[in-house]
mmCIF file with all atom_site columns, C-alpha atoms in Angstrom:
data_model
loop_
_atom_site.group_PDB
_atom_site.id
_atom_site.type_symbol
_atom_site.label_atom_id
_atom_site.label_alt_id
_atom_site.label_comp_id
_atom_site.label_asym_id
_atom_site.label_entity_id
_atom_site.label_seq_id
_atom_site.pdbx_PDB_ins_code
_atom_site.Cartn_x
_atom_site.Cartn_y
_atom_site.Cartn_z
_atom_site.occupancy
_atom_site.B_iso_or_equiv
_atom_site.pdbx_formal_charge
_atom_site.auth_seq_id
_atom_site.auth_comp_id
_atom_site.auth_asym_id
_atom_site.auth_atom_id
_atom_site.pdbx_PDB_model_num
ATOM 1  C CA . UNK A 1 1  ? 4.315   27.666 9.670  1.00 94.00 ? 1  UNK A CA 1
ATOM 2  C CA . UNK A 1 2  ? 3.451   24.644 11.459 1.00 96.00 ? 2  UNK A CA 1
ATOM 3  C CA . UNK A 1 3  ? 5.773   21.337 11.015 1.00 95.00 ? 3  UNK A CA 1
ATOM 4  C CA . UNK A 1 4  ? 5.508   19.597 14.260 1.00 96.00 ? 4  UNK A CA 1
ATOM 5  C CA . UNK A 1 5  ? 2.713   18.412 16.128 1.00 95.00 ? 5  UNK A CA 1
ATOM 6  C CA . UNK A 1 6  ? 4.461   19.409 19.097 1.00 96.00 ? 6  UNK A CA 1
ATOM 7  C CA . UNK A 1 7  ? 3.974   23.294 17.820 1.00 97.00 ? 7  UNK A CA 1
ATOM 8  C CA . UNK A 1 8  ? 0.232   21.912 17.865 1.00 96.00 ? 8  UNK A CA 1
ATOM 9  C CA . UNK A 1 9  ? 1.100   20.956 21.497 1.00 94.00 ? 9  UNK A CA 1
ATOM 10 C CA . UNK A 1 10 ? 2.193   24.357 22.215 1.00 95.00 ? 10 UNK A CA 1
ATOM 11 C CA . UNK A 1 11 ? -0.356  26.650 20.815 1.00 95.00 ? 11 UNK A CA 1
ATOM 12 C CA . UNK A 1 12 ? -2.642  24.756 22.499 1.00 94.00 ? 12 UNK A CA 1
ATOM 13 C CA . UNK A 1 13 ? -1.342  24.054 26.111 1.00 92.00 ? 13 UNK A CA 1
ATOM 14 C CA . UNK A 1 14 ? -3.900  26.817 27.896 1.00 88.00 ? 14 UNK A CA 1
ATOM 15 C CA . UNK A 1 15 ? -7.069  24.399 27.052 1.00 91.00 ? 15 UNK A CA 1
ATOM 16 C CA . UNK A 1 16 ? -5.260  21.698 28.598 1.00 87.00 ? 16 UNK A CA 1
ATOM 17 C CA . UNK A 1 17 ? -6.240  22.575 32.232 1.00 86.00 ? 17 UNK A CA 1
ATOM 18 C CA . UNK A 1 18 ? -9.235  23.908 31.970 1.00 88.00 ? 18 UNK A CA 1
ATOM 19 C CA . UNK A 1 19 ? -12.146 22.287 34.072 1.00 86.00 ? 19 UNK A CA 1
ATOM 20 C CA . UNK A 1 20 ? -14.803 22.164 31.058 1.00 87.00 ? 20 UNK A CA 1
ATOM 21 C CA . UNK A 1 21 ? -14.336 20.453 27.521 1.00 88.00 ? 21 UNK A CA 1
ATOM 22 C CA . UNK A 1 22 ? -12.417 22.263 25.203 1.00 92.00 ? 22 UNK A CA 1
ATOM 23 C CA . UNK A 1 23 ? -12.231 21.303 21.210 1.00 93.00 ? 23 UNK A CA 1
ATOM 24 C CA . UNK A 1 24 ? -9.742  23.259 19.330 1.00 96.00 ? 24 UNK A CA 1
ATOM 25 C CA . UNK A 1 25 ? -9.332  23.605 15.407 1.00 97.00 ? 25 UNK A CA 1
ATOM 26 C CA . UNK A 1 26 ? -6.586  24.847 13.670 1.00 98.00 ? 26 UNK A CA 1
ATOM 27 C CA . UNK A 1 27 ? -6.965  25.623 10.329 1.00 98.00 ? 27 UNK A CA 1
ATOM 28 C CA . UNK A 1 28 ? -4.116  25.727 7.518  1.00 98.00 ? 28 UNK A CA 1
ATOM 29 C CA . UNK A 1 29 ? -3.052  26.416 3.779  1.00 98.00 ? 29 UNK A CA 1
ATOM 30 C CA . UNK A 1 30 ? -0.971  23.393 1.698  1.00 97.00 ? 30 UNK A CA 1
ATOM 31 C CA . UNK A 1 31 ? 2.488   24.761 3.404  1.00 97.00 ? 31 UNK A CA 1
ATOM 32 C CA . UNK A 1 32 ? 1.184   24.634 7.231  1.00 97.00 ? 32 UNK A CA 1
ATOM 33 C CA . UNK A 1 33 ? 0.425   28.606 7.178  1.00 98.00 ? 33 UNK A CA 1
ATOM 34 C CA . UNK A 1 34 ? -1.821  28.857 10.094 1.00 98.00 ? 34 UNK A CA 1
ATOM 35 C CA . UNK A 1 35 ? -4.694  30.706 8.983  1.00 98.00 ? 35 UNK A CA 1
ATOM 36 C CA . UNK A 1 36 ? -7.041  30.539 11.558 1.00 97.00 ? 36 UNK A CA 1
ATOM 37 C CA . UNK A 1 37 ? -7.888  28.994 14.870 1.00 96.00 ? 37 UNK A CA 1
ATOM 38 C CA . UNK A 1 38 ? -11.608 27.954 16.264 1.00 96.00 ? 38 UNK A CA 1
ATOM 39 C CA . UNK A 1 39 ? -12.437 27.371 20.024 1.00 95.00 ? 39 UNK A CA 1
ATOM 40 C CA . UNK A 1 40 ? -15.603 24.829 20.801 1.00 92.00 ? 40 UNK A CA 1
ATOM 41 C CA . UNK A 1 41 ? -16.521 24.720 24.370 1.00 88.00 ? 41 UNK A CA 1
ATOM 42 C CA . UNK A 1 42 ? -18.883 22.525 26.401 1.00 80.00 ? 42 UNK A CA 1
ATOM 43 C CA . UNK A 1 43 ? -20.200 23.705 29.743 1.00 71.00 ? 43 UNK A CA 1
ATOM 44 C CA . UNK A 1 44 ? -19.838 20.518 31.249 1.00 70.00 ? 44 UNK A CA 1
ATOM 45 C CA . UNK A 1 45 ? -16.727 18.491 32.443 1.00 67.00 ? 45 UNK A CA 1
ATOM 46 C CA . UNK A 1 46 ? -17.131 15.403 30.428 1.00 70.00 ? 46 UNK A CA 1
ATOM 47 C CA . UNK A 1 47 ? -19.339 16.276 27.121 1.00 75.00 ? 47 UNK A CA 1
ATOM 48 C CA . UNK A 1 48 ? -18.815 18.363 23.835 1.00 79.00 ? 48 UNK A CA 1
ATOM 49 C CA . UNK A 1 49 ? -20.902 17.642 21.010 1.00 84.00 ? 49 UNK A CA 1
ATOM 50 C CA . UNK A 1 50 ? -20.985 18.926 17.217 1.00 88.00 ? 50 UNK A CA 1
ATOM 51 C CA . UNK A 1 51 ? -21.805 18.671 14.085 1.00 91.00 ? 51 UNK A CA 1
ATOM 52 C CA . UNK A 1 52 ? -19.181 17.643 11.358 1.00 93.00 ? 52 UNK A CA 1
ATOM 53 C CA . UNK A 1 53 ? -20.045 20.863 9.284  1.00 95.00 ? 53 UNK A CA 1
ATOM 54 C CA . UNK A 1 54 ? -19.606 23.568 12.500 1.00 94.00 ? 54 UNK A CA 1
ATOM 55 C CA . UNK A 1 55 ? -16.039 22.243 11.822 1.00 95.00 ? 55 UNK A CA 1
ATOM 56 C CA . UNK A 1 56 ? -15.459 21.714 8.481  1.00 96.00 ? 56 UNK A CA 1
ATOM 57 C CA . UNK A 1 57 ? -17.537 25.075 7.120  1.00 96.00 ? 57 UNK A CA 1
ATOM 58 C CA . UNK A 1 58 ? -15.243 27.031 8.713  1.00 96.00 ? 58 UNK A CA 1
ATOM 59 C CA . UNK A 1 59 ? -12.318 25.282 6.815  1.00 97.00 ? 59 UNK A CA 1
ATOM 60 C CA . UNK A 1 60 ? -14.123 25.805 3.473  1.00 97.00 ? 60 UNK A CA 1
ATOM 61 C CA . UNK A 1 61 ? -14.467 29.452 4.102  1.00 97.00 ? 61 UNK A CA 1
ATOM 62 C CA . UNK A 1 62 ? -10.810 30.193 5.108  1.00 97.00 ? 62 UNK A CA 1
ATOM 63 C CA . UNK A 1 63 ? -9.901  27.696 2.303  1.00 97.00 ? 63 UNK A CA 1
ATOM 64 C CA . UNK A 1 64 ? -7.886  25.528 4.419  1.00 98.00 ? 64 UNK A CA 1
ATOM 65 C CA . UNK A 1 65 ? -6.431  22.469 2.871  1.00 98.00 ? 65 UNK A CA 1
ATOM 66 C CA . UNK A 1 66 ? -5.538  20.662 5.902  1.00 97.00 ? 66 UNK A CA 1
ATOM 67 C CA . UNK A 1 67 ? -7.018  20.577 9.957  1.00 97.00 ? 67 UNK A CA 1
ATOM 68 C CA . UNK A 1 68 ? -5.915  19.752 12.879 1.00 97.00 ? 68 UNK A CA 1
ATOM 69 C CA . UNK A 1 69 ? -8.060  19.096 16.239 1.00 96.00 ? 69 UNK A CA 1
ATOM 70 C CA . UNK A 1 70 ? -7.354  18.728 19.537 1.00 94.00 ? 70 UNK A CA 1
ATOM 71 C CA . UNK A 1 71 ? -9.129  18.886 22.727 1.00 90.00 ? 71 UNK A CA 1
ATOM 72 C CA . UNK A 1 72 ? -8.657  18.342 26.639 1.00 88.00 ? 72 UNK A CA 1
ATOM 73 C CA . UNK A 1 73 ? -9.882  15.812 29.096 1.00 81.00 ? 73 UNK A CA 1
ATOM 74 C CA . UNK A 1 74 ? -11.009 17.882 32.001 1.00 83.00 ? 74 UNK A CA 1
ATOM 75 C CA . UNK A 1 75 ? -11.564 14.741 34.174 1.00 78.00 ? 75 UNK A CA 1
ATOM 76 C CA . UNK A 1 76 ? -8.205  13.253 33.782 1.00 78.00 ? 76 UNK A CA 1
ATOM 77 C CA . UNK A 1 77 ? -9.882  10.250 32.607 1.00 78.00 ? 77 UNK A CA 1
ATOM 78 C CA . UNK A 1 78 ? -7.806  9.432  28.923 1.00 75.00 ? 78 UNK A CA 1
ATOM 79 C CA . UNK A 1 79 ? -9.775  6.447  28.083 1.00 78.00 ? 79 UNK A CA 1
ATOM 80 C CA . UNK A 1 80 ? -12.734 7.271  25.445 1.00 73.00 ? 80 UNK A CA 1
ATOM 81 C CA . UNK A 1 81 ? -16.092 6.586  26.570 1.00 70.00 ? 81 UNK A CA 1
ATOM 82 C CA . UNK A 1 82 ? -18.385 3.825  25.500 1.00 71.00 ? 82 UNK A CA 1
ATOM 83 C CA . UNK A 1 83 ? -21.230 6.085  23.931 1.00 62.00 ? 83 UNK A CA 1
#
């Protein structure tokens, strides 16, 4: 059961290094069961894009009532972009 962010933090430390852009989703129930996890991933170093629904179909499937999304900054850089 998840109760911290910083359990968020640890499930998702491996994406944290990586050289390309990374989105993860975690999906869980009304107590903070985990019941699934989706990976996105972007070729590039400095670009993901999606759609709203490749995130939140998922969530309606596994009838998750809460999400949780993180995602890396291959270039270091921590400041958002302007686009």
């Amino acid at each position: 059961i998840i109760k911290t962010p910083y359990q968020i933090y640890t499930l998702s430390t491996y994406i944290h290094h990586l050289k390309s852009e990374k989105l993860m989703v975690f999906y869980l129930n009304r107590q903070g069961k985990l019941l699934k996890t989706k990976l996105f991933s972007s070729q590039t170093s400095s670009n993901l894009k999606l759609s709203p629904l490749i995130i939140f179909i998922p969530a309606l499937f596994a009838k998750a009532k809460n999400i949780v999304i993180c995602h890396n900054h291959p270039s270091g850089n921590h400041y958002p972009s302007p686009t």
